[in-house]
Tab-separated table of C-alpha atoms in Angstrom:
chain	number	residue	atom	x	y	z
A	816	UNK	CA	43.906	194.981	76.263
A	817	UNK	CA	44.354	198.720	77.759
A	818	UNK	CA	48.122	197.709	78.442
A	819	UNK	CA	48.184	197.311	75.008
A	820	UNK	CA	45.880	200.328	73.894
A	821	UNK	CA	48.061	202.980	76.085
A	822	UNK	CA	51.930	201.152	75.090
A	823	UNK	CA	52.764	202.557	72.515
A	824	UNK	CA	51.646	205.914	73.116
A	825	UNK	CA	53.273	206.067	76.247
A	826	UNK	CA	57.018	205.070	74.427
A	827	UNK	CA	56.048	208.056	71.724
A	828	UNK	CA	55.518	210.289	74.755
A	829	UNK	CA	59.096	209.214	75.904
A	830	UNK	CA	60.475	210.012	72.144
A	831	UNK	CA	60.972	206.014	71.340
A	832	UNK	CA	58.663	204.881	68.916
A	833	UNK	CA	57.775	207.053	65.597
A	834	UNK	CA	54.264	207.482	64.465
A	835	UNK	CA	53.699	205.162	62.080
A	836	UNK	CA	50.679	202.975	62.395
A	837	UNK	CA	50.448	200.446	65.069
A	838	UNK	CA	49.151	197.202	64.032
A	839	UNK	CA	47.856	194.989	66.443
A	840	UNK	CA	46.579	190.940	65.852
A	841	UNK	CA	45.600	188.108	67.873
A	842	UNK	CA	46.957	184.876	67.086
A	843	UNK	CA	44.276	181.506	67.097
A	844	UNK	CA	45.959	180.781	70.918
A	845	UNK	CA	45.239	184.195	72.205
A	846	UNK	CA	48.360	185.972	71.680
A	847	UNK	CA	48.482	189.356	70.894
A	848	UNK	CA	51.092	190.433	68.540
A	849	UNK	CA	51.939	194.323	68.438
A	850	UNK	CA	53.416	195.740	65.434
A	851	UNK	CA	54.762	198.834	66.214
A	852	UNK	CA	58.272	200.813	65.095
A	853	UNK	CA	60.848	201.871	67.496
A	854	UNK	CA	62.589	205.810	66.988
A	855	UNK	CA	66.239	203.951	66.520
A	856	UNK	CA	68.234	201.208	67.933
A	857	UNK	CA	68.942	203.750	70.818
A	858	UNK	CA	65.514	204.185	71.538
A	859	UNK	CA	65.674	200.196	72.038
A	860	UNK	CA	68.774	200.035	74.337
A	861	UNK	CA	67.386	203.970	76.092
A	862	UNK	CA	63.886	202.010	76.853
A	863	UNK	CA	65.462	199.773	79.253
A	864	UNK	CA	66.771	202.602	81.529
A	865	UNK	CA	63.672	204.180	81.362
A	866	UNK	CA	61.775	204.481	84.862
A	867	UNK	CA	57.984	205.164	82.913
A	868	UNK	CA	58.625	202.195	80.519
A	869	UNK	CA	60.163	199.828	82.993
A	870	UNK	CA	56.497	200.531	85.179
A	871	UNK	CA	55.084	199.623	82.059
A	872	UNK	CA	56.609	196.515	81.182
A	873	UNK	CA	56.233	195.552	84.911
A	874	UNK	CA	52.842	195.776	84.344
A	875	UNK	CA	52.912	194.214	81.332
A	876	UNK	CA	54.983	191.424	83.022
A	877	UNK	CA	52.009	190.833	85.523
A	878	UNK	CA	49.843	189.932	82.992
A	879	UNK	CA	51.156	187.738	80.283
A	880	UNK	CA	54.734	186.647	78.926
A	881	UNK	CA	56.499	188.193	76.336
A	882	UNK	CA	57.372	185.844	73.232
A	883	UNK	CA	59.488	185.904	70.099
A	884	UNK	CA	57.358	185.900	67.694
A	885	UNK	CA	58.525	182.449	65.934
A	886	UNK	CA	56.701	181.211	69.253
A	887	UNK	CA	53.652	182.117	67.275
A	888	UNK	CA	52.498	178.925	65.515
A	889	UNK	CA	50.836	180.997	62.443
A	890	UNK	CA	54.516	182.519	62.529
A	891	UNK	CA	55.545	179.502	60.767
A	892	UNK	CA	53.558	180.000	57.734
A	893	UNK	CA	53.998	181.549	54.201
A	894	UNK	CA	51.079	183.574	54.800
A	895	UNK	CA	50.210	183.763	58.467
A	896	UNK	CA	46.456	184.269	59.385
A	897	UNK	CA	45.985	186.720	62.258
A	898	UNK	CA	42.716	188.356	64.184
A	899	UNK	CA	42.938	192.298	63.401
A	900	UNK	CA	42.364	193.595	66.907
A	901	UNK	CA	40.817	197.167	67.520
């Protein structure tokens, strides 16, 4: 949960993600969806370069998998039911 708590504020910090609310959910399995927006398409292709977020999603990477979200069951749904988290 604190690699999700500090993520998003640490890709702000590195001028990649805007400040628009974050949302974050937990699906009935577990999984933790985080809704977040990125600064531009080049702050998608400039994360993978950088050395701060590449530490992050290493730690990240340690810890759980990383999913499209049609993996989701609830995905499936018209109306999908998800935990609000935090």
């Amino acid at each position: 949960d604190k690699l999700v708590e500090g993520h998003v504020g640490i890709l702000r910090k590195q001028g990649l993600a805007t400040d628009r609310p974050v949302s974050v959910m937990r699906a009935a399995d577990g999984t933790v969806i985080e809704i977040f927006e990125w600064a531009s398409l080049k702050a998608i292709e400039d994360a993978h370069t950088d050395p701060v977020v590449q530490a992050l999603w290493g730690e990240f990477a340690a810890a759980c998998e990383f999913l499209p979200l049609s993996a989701v069951p609830e995905a499936a749904g018209l109306f999908p039911d998800f935990e609000a988290v935090g």
